[in-house]
Each structure stands twice: as structure tokens, then as C-alpha cells.
């Protein structure tokens, strides 16, 4: 399964990655979960390492942007991270990825997810900041030792973590592997199957784009800061109250102008998929977008899109249950 071989990466190569083009400017707390069991040839370790270096180079790693932790596992599990996940600088992170050893034993996926869960509970940014918590697991098979992974994955997706799990299945992972990945992600759209480690290097841009479009969990009655360049969107989700309710998004533009789209089915609402909503201005000039959400909806999703060259706003969501 996927591993990063313990090979020397010269400083000039790392500098090349550090100065590569950023393709994801979004806030994200990311945990890369790397399966380094004994079923992958050495050449594949090299390809896997290059793919992960490329992936990280596409993130704007820093205290106010992307935070990354790397978790390496087989039968044992090790974590590479500083005191806080979002304090990594990219050069250090690339060096740590390059130095990950191949553990070359069995596959304890549940143990890896358990450590990732504990780490995020202690070190991810506060839920009130609405930073997406994303866990990406790379594997070519299924767990064969340790705790079962699916119950732990369910805990990661629930309170207090409220994380999203994305899985990359590499090669012929078999029906057991596919079943496990579906149980871990709980969403077939959050699984990517590729044929080989060589293909992994070719799809890092697609993986990065997916990660940076996952919705962040939002608490009601909590002020959220929004910032994005022109034609760039941020995605959010909330739990419904299991009652018919109105979800009101109160918006205050500080720079530029943002538009809002809502949905109870699409995780990335656009002008084409948005639910109907009303829009009005409050007495103090704030924009208020209101959407009716029925009791049978599982989640409420909304996106905020910047329309000016640079856009900065504050918003708060209020939930007003109604009975019919």
C-alpha cells in the first residue's frame, strides 16, 4: 500500500516545490493518511512520494491558510506534525514527507483513523472558524489488523470533529477494499479509484481541487469570516434541526461583493442548483438570504462566491424552526 520511501530529496528539489504554483488558497485543516504496508514495490514508493510532494506544493500552507499533518501507518502508526497543525511551513512539511519510512507490515486502518481523530480534536482550528477538516487516506487494499475502521470513520464525520474523509484506492483493491472505502467515506463521490501509483502522480491536481471544495461545518449564531478572490467560492454545511425551519444567512460585505447559493442536496450549490430563497436588506444595511428547509433534509448546504477582484465579508446563520 501507499508509502513514502526513505530516499534523499535534495534541497534544490524542495525549493522547486516550495515555489510551485499554488492552486488552492482556501482554508483547510488536512490530514494525509499514508498506508505504508508491505504490498507495494519500491518503485511505487518513489512515485507515491513524488505525488504527495506535488499535492502539498499546490496548497498555500500557513497559519492563516492550509494546515497539514501527515500520518504514516501499517501495523503501527506515526504522526508528523508540529504543536498545531496549521503552523507548518511548506519547506518543513516537504522534508518530513521525504523522510517518511516504509513500515512494511500489515494494515491497521482503524488505528490510523483513531490517531487522526484524536489529533484533530486537540489541534485542528476551532469549529467556530469554519475551516474544513479533511482526511485523505491512500491505500491499495483493506484493513487486516487492529480496530475496525468504519466505526471510527463515523466518529470523525460526527460531532465534535465534523470532518470529511476522502479515499484514494490504488490498483485492484478488490471488493472488500471497495466496500471498506465506501464505509469509511460514506459517500461514493468521495472515493477516487486509480489504476497505479504512476496514475496517482497524474491526478494530484484533481485530488487537490476536490479537497479544497469540501464544505466547512458551520455552527448557528456564530460569526464567520469570508475572504475570496473573484469568481472563487467557499462551501459550507450545517445540520438541519429535523423540523421545518427557515435558515437565514445574514451577510455584511466589507470589501467587494459576495453572492449566496443554497441547497439541501448539492454539496456545492451554484446558480443552477440553488434552492429558491428570498433576499432582503435589514435596517442596518445587511443582506439577509432566507431558505426554507423541510424536516426530511439531512443537511443544509450553502456556498458564498466573490464577484469583485477581492471580497471580504462576515456572515452569521440563524435557524428559525416553524411548525405547520
PDB file of C-alpha atoms in Angstrom:
ATOM      1  CA  UNK A   1       0.000   0.000   0.000  1.00  0.00           C
ATOM      2  CA  UNK A   2       0.975   3.608  -0.450  1.00  0.00           C
ATOM      3  CA  UNK A   3       4.195   4.608   1.224  1.00  0.00           C
ATOM      4  CA  UNK A   4       6.828   7.272   1.003  1.00  0.00           C
ATOM      5  CA  UNK A   5      10.251   5.677   0.600  1.00  0.00           C
ATOM      6  CA  UNK A   6      13.106   6.917   2.749  1.00  0.00           C
ATOM      7  CA  UNK A   7      15.051   8.476  -0.081  1.00  0.00           C
ATOM      8  CA  UNK A   8      17.071  11.660  -0.072  1.00  0.00           C
ATOM      9  CA  UNK A   9      15.367  14.652  -1.658  1.00  0.00           C
ATOM     10  CA  UNK A  10      17.870  17.364  -2.458  1.00  0.00           C
ATOM     11  CA  UNK A  11      17.348  20.928  -1.310  1.00  0.00           C
ATOM     12  CA  UNK A  12      17.004  22.239  -4.841  1.00  0.00           C
ATOM     13  CA  UNK A  13      14.080  19.876  -5.472  1.00  0.00           C
ATOM     14  CA  UNK A  14      12.332  21.004  -2.315  1.00  0.00           C
ATOM     15  CA  UNK A  15      12.835  24.637  -3.266  1.00  0.00           C
ATOM     16  CA  UNK A  16      11.273  23.863  -6.623  1.00  0.00           C
ATOM     17  CA  UNK A  17       8.184  22.504  -4.887  1.00  0.00           C
ATOM     18  CA  UNK A  18       8.048  25.385  -2.436  1.00  0.00           C
ATOM     19  CA  UNK A  19       7.967  27.906  -5.252  1.00  0.00           C
ATOM     20  CA  UNK A  20       5.474  25.945  -7.338  1.00  0.00           C
ATOM     21  CA  UNK A  21       2.154  27.462  -8.282  1.00  0.00           C
ATOM     22  CA  UNK A  22      -0.484  27.451  -5.561  1.00  0.00           C
ATOM     23  CA  UNK A  23      -3.778  26.144  -6.857  1.00  0.00           C
ATOM     24  CA  UNK A  24      -5.681  26.117  -3.582  1.00  0.00           C
ATOM     25  CA  UNK A  25      -5.913  29.268  -1.495  1.00  0.00           C
ATOM     26  CA  UNK A  26      -8.695  28.015   0.748  1.00  0.00           C
ATOM     27  CA  UNK A  27      -8.530  27.481   4.492  1.00  0.00           C
ATOM     28  CA  UNK A  28      -8.273  23.764   5.250  1.00  0.00           C
ATOM     29  CA  UNK A  29      -7.072  21.525   8.072  1.00  0.00           C
ATOM     30  CA  UNK A  30      -5.786  18.500   6.192  1.00  0.00           C
ATOM     31  CA  UNK A  31      -4.589  15.120   7.453  1.00  0.00           C
ATOM     32  CA  UNK A  32      -2.877  12.927   4.855  1.00  0.00           C
ATOM     33  CA  UNK A  33      -3.123   9.281   5.959  1.00  0.00           C
ATOM     34  CA  UNK A  34      -0.443   7.239   4.198  1.00  0.00           C
ATOM     35  CA  UNK A  35      -0.633   3.453   4.136  1.00  0.00           C
ATOM     36  CA  UNK A  36       2.916   2.087   4.068  1.00  0.00           C
ATOM     37  CA  UNK A  37       2.325  -1.652   4.393  1.00  0.00           C
ATOM     38  CA  UNK A  38       4.379  -4.261   2.618  1.00  0.00           C
ATOM     39  CA  UNK A  39       2.413  -4.796  -0.593  1.00  0.00           C
ATOM     40  CA  UNK A  40       3.894  -2.053  -2.786  1.00  0.00           C
ATOM     41  CA  UNK A  41       7.197  -2.415  -4.713  1.00  0.00           C
ATOM     42  CA  UNK A  42       9.984   0.090  -4.075  1.00  0.00           C
ATOM     43  CA  UNK A  43       9.413   1.847  -7.409  1.00  0.00           C
ATOM     44  CA  UNK A  44       5.853   2.627  -6.346  1.00  0.00           C
ATOM     45  CA  UNK A  45       7.104   4.209  -3.134  1.00  0.00           C
ATOM     46  CA  UNK A  46       9.093   6.655  -5.237  1.00  0.00           C
ATOM     47  CA  UNK A  47       6.062   7.525  -7.358  1.00  0.00           C
ATOM     48  CA  UNK A  48       3.881   7.910  -4.280  1.00  0.00           C
ATOM     49  CA  UNK A  49       6.378  10.246  -2.669  1.00  0.00           C
ATOM     50  CA  UNK A  50       6.546  12.473  -5.728  1.00  0.00           C
ATOM     51  CA  UNK A  51       2.756  12.613  -5.915  1.00  0.00           C
ATOM     52  CA  UNK A  52       2.416  13.737  -2.282  1.00  0.00           C
ATOM     53  CA  UNK A  53       5.124  16.355  -2.669  1.00  0.00           C
ATOM     54  CA  UNK A  54       3.244  17.687  -5.691  1.00  0.00           C
ATOM     55  CA  UNK A  55      -0.040  17.670  -3.795  1.00  0.00           C
ATOM     56  CA  UNK A  56       1.355  19.663  -0.875  1.00  0.00           C
ATOM     57  CA  UNK A  57       3.048  22.112  -3.255  1.00  0.00           C
ATOM     58  CA  UNK A  58      -0.417  23.045  -4.537  1.00  0.00           C
ATOM     59  CA  UNK A  59      -1.555  24.190  -1.083  1.00  0.00           C
ATOM     60  CA  UNK A  60      -0.904  27.564   0.489  1.00  0.00           C
ATOM     61  CA  UNK A  61       0.467  26.130   3.728  1.00  0.00           C
ATOM     62  CA  UNK A  62       0.481  28.543   6.639  1.00  0.00           C
ATOM     63  CA  UNK A  63      -1.147  29.700   9.851  1.00  0.00           C
ATOM     64  CA  UNK A  64      -3.966  31.517   8.050  1.00  0.00           C
ATOM     65  CA  UNK A  65      -4.423  29.068   5.186  1.00  0.00           C
ATOM     66  CA  UNK A  66      -3.786  25.334   4.829  1.00  0.00           C
ATOM     67  CA  UNK A  67      -2.596  23.246   7.764  1.00  0.00           C
ATOM     68  CA  UNK A  68      -1.263  19.777   7.042  1.00  0.00           C
ATOM     69  CA  UNK A  69      -0.433  16.749   9.183  1.00  0.00           C
ATOM     70  CA  UNK A  70       0.967  13.526   7.728  1.00  0.00           C
ATOM     71  CA  UNK A  71       0.132  10.176   9.266  1.00  0.00           C
ATOM     72  CA  UNK A  72       2.148   7.112   8.217  1.00  0.00           C
ATOM     73  CA  UNK A  73       0.738   3.699   9.083  1.00  0.00           C
ATOM     74  CA  UNK A  74       0.959  -0.044   8.635  1.00  0.00           C
ATOM     75  CA  UNK A  75       0.622  -2.173  11.779  1.00  0.00           C
ATOM     76  CA  UNK A  76       1.998   0.788  13.718  1.00  0.00           C
ATOM     77  CA  UNK A  77       1.171   4.450  13.256  1.00  0.00           C
ATOM     78  CA  UNK A  78       3.323   7.589  13.366  1.00  0.00           C
ATOM     79  CA  UNK A  79       2.330  11.238  13.040  1.00  0.00           C
ATOM     80  CA  UNK A  80       4.378  14.100  11.612  1.00  0.00           C
ATOM     81  CA  UNK A  81       3.105  17.456  12.812  1.00  0.00           C
ATOM     82  CA  UNK A  82       4.079  20.474  14.877  1.00  0.00           C
ATOM     83  CA  UNK A  83       2.274  21.602  18.018  1.00  0.00           C
ATOM     84  CA  UNK A  84      -0.563  22.945  15.896  1.00  0.00           C
ATOM     85  CA  UNK A  85      -1.426  21.502  12.523  1.00  0.00           C
ATOM     86  CA  UNK A  86      -1.608  24.919  10.880  1.00  0.00           C
ATOM     87  CA  UNK A  87       1.865  26.064  11.972  1.00  0.00           C
ATOM     88  CA  UNK A  88       3.668  24.027   9.340  1.00  0.00           C
ATOM     89  CA  UNK A  89       5.735  25.886   6.825  1.00  0.00           C
ATOM     90  CA  UNK A  90       5.801  24.151   3.483  1.00  0.00           C
ATOM     91  CA  UNK A  91       9.556  23.529   3.342  1.00  0.00           C
ATOM     92  CA  UNK A  92       9.495  21.645   6.644  1.00  0.00           C
ATOM     93  CA  UNK A  93       6.445  19.697   5.588  1.00  0.00           C
ATOM     94  CA  UNK A  94       8.059  18.580   2.329  1.00  0.00           C
ATOM     95  CA  UNK A  95      11.162  17.481   4.215  1.00  0.00           C
ATOM     96  CA  UNK A  96       9.063  15.412   6.604  1.00  0.00           C
ATOM     97  CA  UNK A  97       7.215  13.751   3.749  1.00  0.00           C
ATOM     98  CA  UNK A  98      10.502  12.882   2.077  1.00  0.00           C
ATOM     99  CA  UNK A  99      11.778  11.288   5.293  1.00  0.00           C
ATOM    100  CA  UNK A 100       8.809   9.012   5.997  1.00  0.00           C
ATOM    101  CA  UNK A 101       9.986   5.396   6.355  1.00  0.00           C
ATOM    102  CA  UNK A 102       8.333   2.403   4.798  1.00  0.00           C
ATOM    103  CA  UNK A 103       6.875   0.445   7.728  1.00  0.00           C
ATOM    104  CA  UNK A 104       6.283  -2.675   5.584  1.00  0.00           C
ATOM    105  CA  UNK A 105       3.952  -4.599   7.903  1.00  0.00           C
ATOM    106  CA  UNK A 106       0.180  -5.168   7.986  1.00  0.00           C
ATOM    107  CA  UNK A 107      -2.605  -2.594   7.571  1.00  0.00           C
ATOM    108  CA  UNK A 108      -4.206  -1.088  10.683  1.00  0.00           C
ATOM    109  CA  UNK A 109      -6.511   1.450   9.033  1.00  0.00           C
ATOM    110  CA  UNK A 110      -8.706   1.776  12.113  1.00  0.00           C
ATOM    111  CA  UNK A 111      -5.730   2.634  14.307  1.00  0.00           C
ATOM    112  CA  UNK A 112      -4.632   5.275  11.807  1.00  0.00           C
ATOM    113  CA  UNK A 113      -8.073   6.881  11.742  1.00  0.00           C
ATOM    114  CA  UNK A 114      -8.234   6.819  15.544  1.00  0.00           C
ATOM    115  CA  UNK A 115      -4.955   8.734  15.812  1.00  0.00           C
ATOM    116  CA  UNK A 116      -6.094  11.197  13.135  1.00  0.00           C
ATOM    117  CA  UNK A 117      -9.321  11.778  15.081  1.00  0.00           C
ATOM    118  CA  UNK A 118      -7.517  12.386  18.372  1.00  0.00           C
ATOM    119  CA  UNK A 119      -5.018  14.694  16.735  1.00  0.00           C
ATOM    120  CA  UNK A 120      -7.691  16.833  15.102  1.00  0.00           C
ATOM    121  CA  UNK A 121      -9.681  17.044  18.330  1.00  0.00           C
ATOM    122  CA  UNK A 122      -6.622  18.510  20.014  1.00  0.00           C
ATOM    123  CA  UNK A 123      -5.008  20.538  17.244  1.00  0.00           C
ATOM    124  CA  UNK A 124      -7.385  21.467  14.415  1.00  0.00           C
ATOM    125  CA  UNK A 125      -8.666  25.007  14.399  1.00  0.00           C
ATOM    126  CA  UNK A 126     -11.848  25.674  16.334  1.00  0.00           C
ATOM    127  CA  UNK A 127     -15.136  24.692  14.725  1.00  0.00           C
ATOM    128  CA  UNK A 128     -16.327  28.283  15.063  1.00  0.00           C
ATOM    129  CA  UNK A 129     -13.767  29.346  12.440  1.00  0.00           C
ATOM    130  CA  UNK A 130     -15.485  27.202   9.772  1.00  0.00           C
ATOM    131  CA  UNK A 131     -12.270  25.656   8.458  1.00  0.00           C
ATOM    132  CA  UNK A 132     -12.911  22.409   6.531  1.00  0.00           C
ATOM    133  CA  UNK A 133     -11.431  19.386   8.293  1.00  0.00           C
ATOM    134  CA  UNK A 134     -10.382  16.952   5.595  1.00  0.00           C
ATOM    135  CA  UNK A 135      -8.853  13.489   5.994  1.00  0.00           C
ATOM    136  CA  UNK A 136      -7.398  11.852   2.869  1.00  0.00           C
ATOM    137  CA  UNK A 137      -6.431   8.193   3.007  1.00  0.00           C
ATOM    138  CA  UNK A 138      -4.314   6.500   0.322  1.00  0.00           C
ATOM    139  CA  UNK A 139      -4.457   2.699   0.169  1.00  0.00           C
ATOM    140  CA  UNK A 140      -4.284  -0.273  -2.182  1.00  0.00           C
ATOM    141  CA  UNK A 141      -6.338  -2.649  -0.034  1.00  0.00           C
ATOM    142  CA  UNK A 142      -8.265  -3.028   3.171  1.00  0.00           C
ATOM    143  CA  UNK A 143      -7.508  -3.213   6.864  1.00  0.00           C
ATOM    144  CA  UNK A 144      -6.295  -6.565   8.178  1.00  0.00           C
ATOM    145  CA  UNK A 145      -5.306  -5.795  11.764  1.00  0.00           C
ATOM    146  CA  UNK A 146      -6.317  -3.558  14.667  1.00  0.00           C
ATOM    147  CA  UNK A 147      -9.668  -1.918  15.297  1.00  0.00           C
ATOM    148  CA  UNK A 148     -12.314  -1.897  12.549  1.00  0.00           C
ATOM    149  CA  UNK A 149     -12.042   1.406  10.669  1.00  0.00           C
ATOM    150  CA  UNK A 150     -15.655   2.186   9.779  1.00  0.00           C
ATOM    151  CA  UNK A 151     -16.952   2.956  13.328  1.00  0.00           C
ATOM    152  CA  UNK A 152     -14.002   5.318  13.848  1.00  0.00           C
ATOM    153  CA  UNK A 153     -14.638   6.958  10.483  1.00  0.00           C
ATOM    154  CA  UNK A 154     -18.236   7.540  11.566  1.00  0.00           C
ATOM    155  CA  UNK A 155     -16.926   9.337  14.642  1.00  0.00           C
ATOM    156  CA  UNK A 156     -14.681  11.560  12.503  1.00  0.00           C
ATOM    157  CA  UNK A 157     -17.647  12.635  10.394  1.00  0.00           C
ATOM    158  CA  UNK A 158     -19.738  13.389  13.501  1.00  0.00           C
ATOM    159  CA  UNK A 159     -19.507  15.956  16.295  1.00  0.00           C
ATOM    160  CA  UNK A 160     -17.133  17.268  17.547  1.00  0.00           C
ATOM    161  CA  UNK A 161     -14.828  16.654  14.555  1.00  0.00           C
ATOM    162  CA  UNK A 162     -17.360  17.133  11.723  1.00  0.00           C
ATOM    163  CA  UNK A 163     -14.701  16.026   9.248  1.00  0.00           C
ATOM    164  CA  UNK A 164     -14.851  14.884   5.640  1.00  0.00           C
ATOM    165  CA  UNK A 165     -12.999  11.732   4.607  1.00  0.00           C
ATOM    166  CA  UNK A 166     -11.747  11.283   1.053  1.00  0.00           C
ATOM    167  CA  UNK A 167     -10.218   7.974  -0.056  1.00  0.00           C
ATOM    168  CA  UNK A 168      -7.919   7.125  -2.948  1.00  0.00           C
ATOM    169  CA  UNK A 169      -7.940   3.437  -3.839  1.00  0.00           C
ATOM    170  CA  UNK A 170      -4.866   2.458  -5.859  1.00  0.00           C
ATOM    171  CA  UNK A 171      -4.792  -0.580  -8.121  1.00  0.00           C
ATOM    172  CA  UNK A 172      -7.079  -3.579  -7.761  1.00  0.00           C
ATOM    173  CA  UNK A 173      -8.186  -3.160  -4.156  1.00  0.00           C
ATOM    174  CA  UNK A 174     -10.865  -5.835  -4.547  1.00  0.00           C
ATOM    175  CA  UNK A 175     -14.485  -5.924  -3.377  1.00  0.00           C
ATOM    176  CA  UNK A 176     -13.524  -5.924   0.314  1.00  0.00           C
ATOM    177  CA  UNK A 177     -11.346  -2.873  -0.220  1.00  0.00           C
ATOM    178  CA  UNK A 178     -14.054  -1.022  -2.137  1.00  0.00           C
ATOM    179  CA  UNK A 179     -16.654  -1.861   0.496  1.00  0.00           C
ATOM    180  CA  UNK A 180     -14.379  -0.605   3.247  1.00  0.00           C
ATOM    181  CA  UNK A 181     -13.641   2.670   1.455  1.00  0.00           C
ATOM    182  CA  UNK A 182     -17.346   3.303   0.951  1.00  0.00           C
ATOM    183  CA  UNK A 183     -17.939   2.667   4.652  1.00  0.00           C
ATOM    184  CA  UNK A 184     -15.084   4.991   5.592  1.00  0.00           C
ATOM    185  CA  UNK A 185     -16.189   7.876   3.369  1.00  0.00           C
ATOM    186  CA  UNK A 186     -19.959   7.246   3.493  1.00  0.00           C
ATOM    187  CA  UNK A 187     -20.142   8.814   0.040  1.00  0.00           C
ATOM    188  CA  UNK A 188     -19.224   7.225  -3.300  1.00  0.00           C
ATOM    189  CA  UNK A 189     -18.386  10.705  -4.621  1.00  0.00           C
ATOM    190  CA  UNK A 190     -15.602  10.909  -2.036  1.00  0.00           C
ATOM    191  CA  UNK A 191     -13.738   7.903  -3.441  1.00  0.00           C
ATOM    192  CA  UNK A 192     -11.242   8.030  -6.275  1.00  0.00           C
ATOM    193  CA  UNK A 193     -10.058   4.758  -7.819  1.00  0.00           C
ATOM    194  CA  UNK A 194      -6.925   4.811  -9.951  1.00  0.00           C
ATOM    195  CA  UNK A 195      -5.007   2.017 -11.649  1.00  0.00           C
ATOM    196  CA  UNK A 196      -1.480   2.570 -10.366  1.00  0.00           C
ATOM    197  CA  UNK A 197       0.910   4.762  -8.431  1.00  0.00           C
ATOM    198  CA  UNK A 198       2.020   6.262 -11.720  1.00  0.00           C
ATOM    199  CA  UNK A 199      -1.568   7.421 -12.210  1.00  0.00           C
ATOM    200  CA  UNK A 200      -1.518   8.906  -8.710  1.00  0.00           C
ATOM    201  CA  UNK A 201       1.137  11.374  -9.831  1.00  0.00           C
ATOM    202  CA  UNK A 202      -1.110  12.375 -12.719  1.00  0.00           C
ATOM    203  CA  UNK A 203      -4.196  13.136 -10.637  1.00  0.00           C
ATOM    204  CA  UNK A 204      -2.769  15.177  -7.757  1.00  0.00           C
ATOM    205  CA  UNK A 205      -4.268  18.351  -9.189  1.00  0.00           C
ATOM    206  CA  UNK A 206      -7.714  16.748  -9.313  1.00  0.00           C
ATOM    207  CA  UNK A 207      -7.333  15.498  -5.726  1.00  0.00           C
ATOM    208  CA  UNK A 208      -6.272  18.965  -4.552  1.00  0.00           C
ATOM    209  CA  UNK A 209      -9.229  20.612  -6.260  1.00  0.00           C
ATOM    210  CA  UNK A 210     -11.623  18.163  -4.597  1.00  0.00           C
ATOM    211  CA  UNK A 211     -10.101  18.705  -1.154  1.00  0.00           C
ATOM    212  CA  UNK A 212     -10.347  22.454  -1.437  1.00  0.00           C
ATOM    213  CA  UNK A 213     -14.029  22.333  -2.375  1.00  0.00           C
ATOM    214  CA  UNK A 214     -15.205  20.250   0.588  1.00  0.00           C
ATOM    215  CA  UNK A 215     -17.705  22.145   2.747  1.00  0.00           C
ATOM    216  CA  UNK A 216     -16.774  23.505   6.165  1.00  0.00           C
ATOM    217  CA  UNK A 217     -19.108  22.831   9.072  1.00  0.00           C
ATOM    218  CA  UNK A 218     -20.857  25.938  10.421  1.00  0.00           C
ATOM    219  CA  UNK A 219     -22.469  26.411  13.810  1.00  0.00           C
ATOM    220  CA  UNK A 220     -25.619  28.547  14.042  1.00  0.00           C
ATOM    221  CA  UNK A 221     -25.414  32.009  15.607  1.00  0.00           C
ATOM    222  CA  UNK A 222     -21.651  32.160  15.021  1.00  0.00           C
ATOM    223  CA  UNK A 223     -19.934  34.955  13.087  1.00  0.00           C
ATOM    224  CA  UNK A 224     -17.847  33.592  10.193  1.00  0.00           C
ATOM    225  CA  UNK A 225     -15.193  35.494   8.237  1.00  0.00           C
ATOM    226  CA  UNK A 226     -15.262  35.043   4.454  1.00  0.00           C
ATOM    227  CA  UNK A 227     -12.460  36.048   2.065  1.00  0.00           C
ATOM    228  CA  UNK A 228     -12.030  35.034  -1.566  1.00  0.00           C
ATOM    229  CA  UNK A 229     -10.820  36.443  -4.888  1.00  0.00           C
ATOM    230  CA  UNK A 230     -13.093  36.996  -7.878  1.00  0.00           C
ATOM    231  CA  UNK A 231     -15.150  34.009  -9.086  1.00  0.00           C
ATOM    232  CA  UNK A 232     -13.904  31.907  -6.180  1.00  0.00           C
ATOM    233  CA  UNK A 233     -16.358  30.121  -3.894  1.00  0.00           C
ATOM    234  CA  UNK A 234     -16.280  28.746  -0.365  1.00  0.00           C
ATOM    235  CA  UNK A 235     -18.588  25.903   0.629  1.00  0.00           C
ATOM    236  CA  UNK A 236     -20.356  25.327   3.943  1.00  0.00           C
ATOM    237  CA  UNK A 237     -22.724  22.845   5.577  1.00  0.00           C
ATOM    238  CA  UNK A 238     -24.982  22.753   8.624  1.00  0.00           C
ATOM    239  CA  UNK A 239     -27.063  20.078  10.272  1.00  0.00           C
ATOM    240  CA  UNK A 240     -30.786  20.511   9.965  1.00  0.00           C
ATOM    241  CA  UNK A 241     -32.975  20.633  13.061  1.00  0.00           C
ATOM    242  CA  UNK A 242     -35.288  17.783  11.970  1.00  0.00           C
ATOM    243  CA  UNK A 243     -38.122  20.271  11.891  1.00  0.00           C
ATOM    244  CA  UNK A 244     -39.399  22.550   9.177  1.00  0.00           C
ATOM    245  CA  UNK A 245     -37.230  25.638   9.500  1.00  0.00           C
ATOM    246  CA  UNK A 246     -36.051  28.832   7.879  1.00  0.00           C
ATOM    247  CA  UNK A 247     -32.280  29.206   7.554  1.00  0.00           C
ATOM    248  CA  UNK A 248     -31.336  32.889   7.491  1.00  0.00           C
ATOM    249  CA  UNK A 249     -27.855  33.906   6.336  1.00  0.00           C
ATOM    250  CA  UNK A 250     -27.128  37.482   7.392  1.00  0.00           C
ATOM    251  CA  UNK A 251     -24.331  38.977   5.301  1.00  0.00           C
ATOM    252  CA  UNK A 252     -22.209  42.084   5.699  1.00  0.00           C
ATOM    253  CA  UNK A 253     -19.831  42.897   2.822  1.00  0.00           C
ATOM    254  CA  UNK A 254     -16.653  44.603   3.987  1.00  0.00           C
ATOM    255  CA  UNK A 255     -14.889  44.621   0.621  1.00  0.00           C
ATOM    256  CA  UNK A 256     -16.230  43.670  -2.794  1.00  0.00           C
ATOM    257  CA  UNK A 257     -19.480  41.770  -3.042  1.00  0.00           C
ATOM    258  CA  UNK A 258     -20.499  38.169  -2.448  1.00  0.00           C
ATOM    259  CA  UNK A 259     -23.470  36.125  -3.609  1.00  0.00           C
ATOM    260  CA  UNK A 260     -25.019  33.146  -1.839  1.00  0.00           C
ATOM    261  CA  UNK A 261     -26.468  29.877  -3.158  1.00  0.00           C
ATOM    262  CA  UNK A 262     -28.207  27.231  -1.034  1.00  0.00           C
ATOM    263  CA  UNK A 263     -29.203  23.577  -1.313  1.00  0.00           C
ATOM    264  CA  UNK A 264     -30.232  20.541   0.719  1.00  0.00           C
ATOM    265  CA  UNK A 265     -28.830  18.060  -1.825  1.00  0.00           C
ATOM    266  CA  UNK A 266     -25.839  19.587  -3.618  1.00  0.00           C
ATOM    267  CA  UNK A 267     -22.686  19.968  -1.519  1.00  0.00           C
ATOM    268  CA  UNK A 268     -21.530  22.720  -3.895  1.00  0.00           C
ATOM    269  CA  UNK A 269     -24.575  24.868  -4.672  1.00  0.00           C
ATOM    270  CA  UNK A 270     -24.380  27.073  -7.759  1.00  0.00           C
ATOM    271  CA  UNK A 271     -26.782  29.376  -9.547  1.00  0.00           C
ATOM    272  CA  UNK A 272     -28.034  26.286 -11.406  1.00  0.00           C
ATOM    273  CA  UNK A 273     -28.633  24.077  -8.343  1.00  0.00           C
ATOM    274  CA  UNK A 274     -29.607  26.630  -5.711  1.00  0.00           C
ATOM    275  CA  UNK A 275     -32.876  26.375  -3.811  1.00  0.00           C
ATOM    276  CA  UNK A 276     -35.239  29.262  -4.114  1.00  0.00           C
ATOM    277  CA  UNK A 277     -34.671  31.870  -1.419  1.00  0.00           C
ATOM    278  CA  UNK A 278     -35.687  35.373  -0.546  1.00  0.00           C
ATOM    279  CA  UNK A 279     -33.291  38.272  -0.234  1.00  0.00           C
ATOM    280  CA  UNK A 280     -33.793  41.482   1.688  1.00  0.00           C
ATOM    281  CA  UNK A 281     -31.832  44.164   3.490  1.00  0.00           C
ATOM    282  CA  UNK A 282     -32.070  44.731   7.213  1.00  0.00           C
ATOM    283  CA  UNK A 283     -32.395  48.128   8.847  1.00  0.00           C
ATOM    284  CA  UNK A 284     -28.617  48.325   9.265  1.00  0.00           C
ATOM    285  CA  UNK A 285     -27.996  47.533   5.590  1.00  0.00           C
ATOM    286  CA  UNK A 286     -27.010  43.884   5.927  1.00  0.00           C
ATOM    287  CA  UNK A 287     -28.205  41.393   3.306  1.00  0.00           C
ATOM    288  CA  UNK A 288     -30.353  38.543   4.575  1.00  0.00           C
ATOM    289  CA  UNK A 289     -30.859  35.408   2.481  1.00  0.00           C
ATOM    290  CA  UNK A 290     -33.642  33.095   3.682  1.00  0.00           C
ATOM    291  CA  UNK A 291     -34.229  29.484   2.611  1.00  0.00           C
ATOM    292  CA  UNK A 292     -36.960  27.135   3.763  1.00  0.00           C
ATOM    293  CA  UNK A 293     -35.612  23.694   4.739  1.00  0.00           C
ATOM    294  CA  UNK A 294     -38.046  20.833   5.249  1.00  0.00           C
ATOM    295  CA  UNK A 295     -37.803  18.427   8.177  1.00  0.00           C
ATOM    296  CA  UNK A 296     -36.683  15.499   5.995  1.00  0.00           C
ATOM    297  CA  UNK A 297     -33.495  17.232   4.781  1.00  0.00           C
ATOM    298  CA  UNK A 298     -30.309  15.675   6.136  1.00  0.00           C
ATOM    299  CA  UNK A 299     -28.078  18.741   5.791  1.00  0.00           C
ATOM    300  CA  UNK A 300     -28.234  22.358   4.698  1.00  0.00           C
ATOM    301  CA  UNK A 301     -25.504  23.418   2.260  1.00  0.00           C
ATOM    302  CA  UNK A 302     -24.614  26.870   1.019  1.00  0.00           C
ATOM    303  CA  UNK A 303     -21.854  28.482  -0.995  1.00  0.00           C
ATOM    304  CA  UNK A 304     -20.524  32.015  -0.943  1.00  0.00           C
ATOM    305  CA  UNK A 305     -18.993  33.368  -4.144  1.00  0.00           C
ATOM    306  CA  UNK A 306     -16.943  36.540  -4.511  1.00  0.00           C
ATOM    307  CA  UNK A 307     -17.783  38.701  -7.518  1.00  0.00           C
ATOM    308  CA  UNK A 308     -15.267  41.541  -7.153  1.00  0.00           C
ATOM    309  CA  UNK A 309     -11.486  41.375  -7.518  1.00  0.00           C
ATOM    310  CA  UNK A 310     -11.199  40.780  -3.779  1.00  0.00           C
ATOM    311  CA  UNK A 311     -14.067  40.009  -1.419  1.00  0.00           C
ATOM    312  CA  UNK A 312     -14.247  40.091   2.352  1.00  0.00           C
ATOM    313  CA  UNK A 313     -17.416  39.611   4.349  1.00  0.00           C
ATOM    314  CA  UNK A 314     -18.860  38.464   7.633  1.00  0.00           C
ATOM    315  CA  UNK A 315     -21.904  36.272   7.911  1.00  0.00           C
ATOM    316  CA  UNK A 316     -23.963  34.540  10.547  1.00  0.00           C
ATOM    317  CA  UNK A 317     -26.615  31.840  10.110  1.00  0.00           C
ATOM    318  CA  UNK A 318     -29.734  31.762  12.233  1.00  0.00           C
ATOM    319  CA  UNK A 319     -32.161  28.844  12.293  1.00  0.00           C
ATOM    320  CA  UNK A 320     -35.816  29.568  12.946  1.00  0.00           C
ATOM    321  CA  UNK A 321     -37.922  26.392  13.286  1.00  0.00           C
ATOM    322  CA  UNK A 322     -41.543  26.634  12.204  1.00  0.00           C
ATOM    323  CA  UNK A 323     -44.420  24.243  12.691  1.00  0.00           C
ATOM    324  CA  UNK A 324     -47.023  23.502  10.040  1.00  0.00           C
TER     325      UNK A 324
END
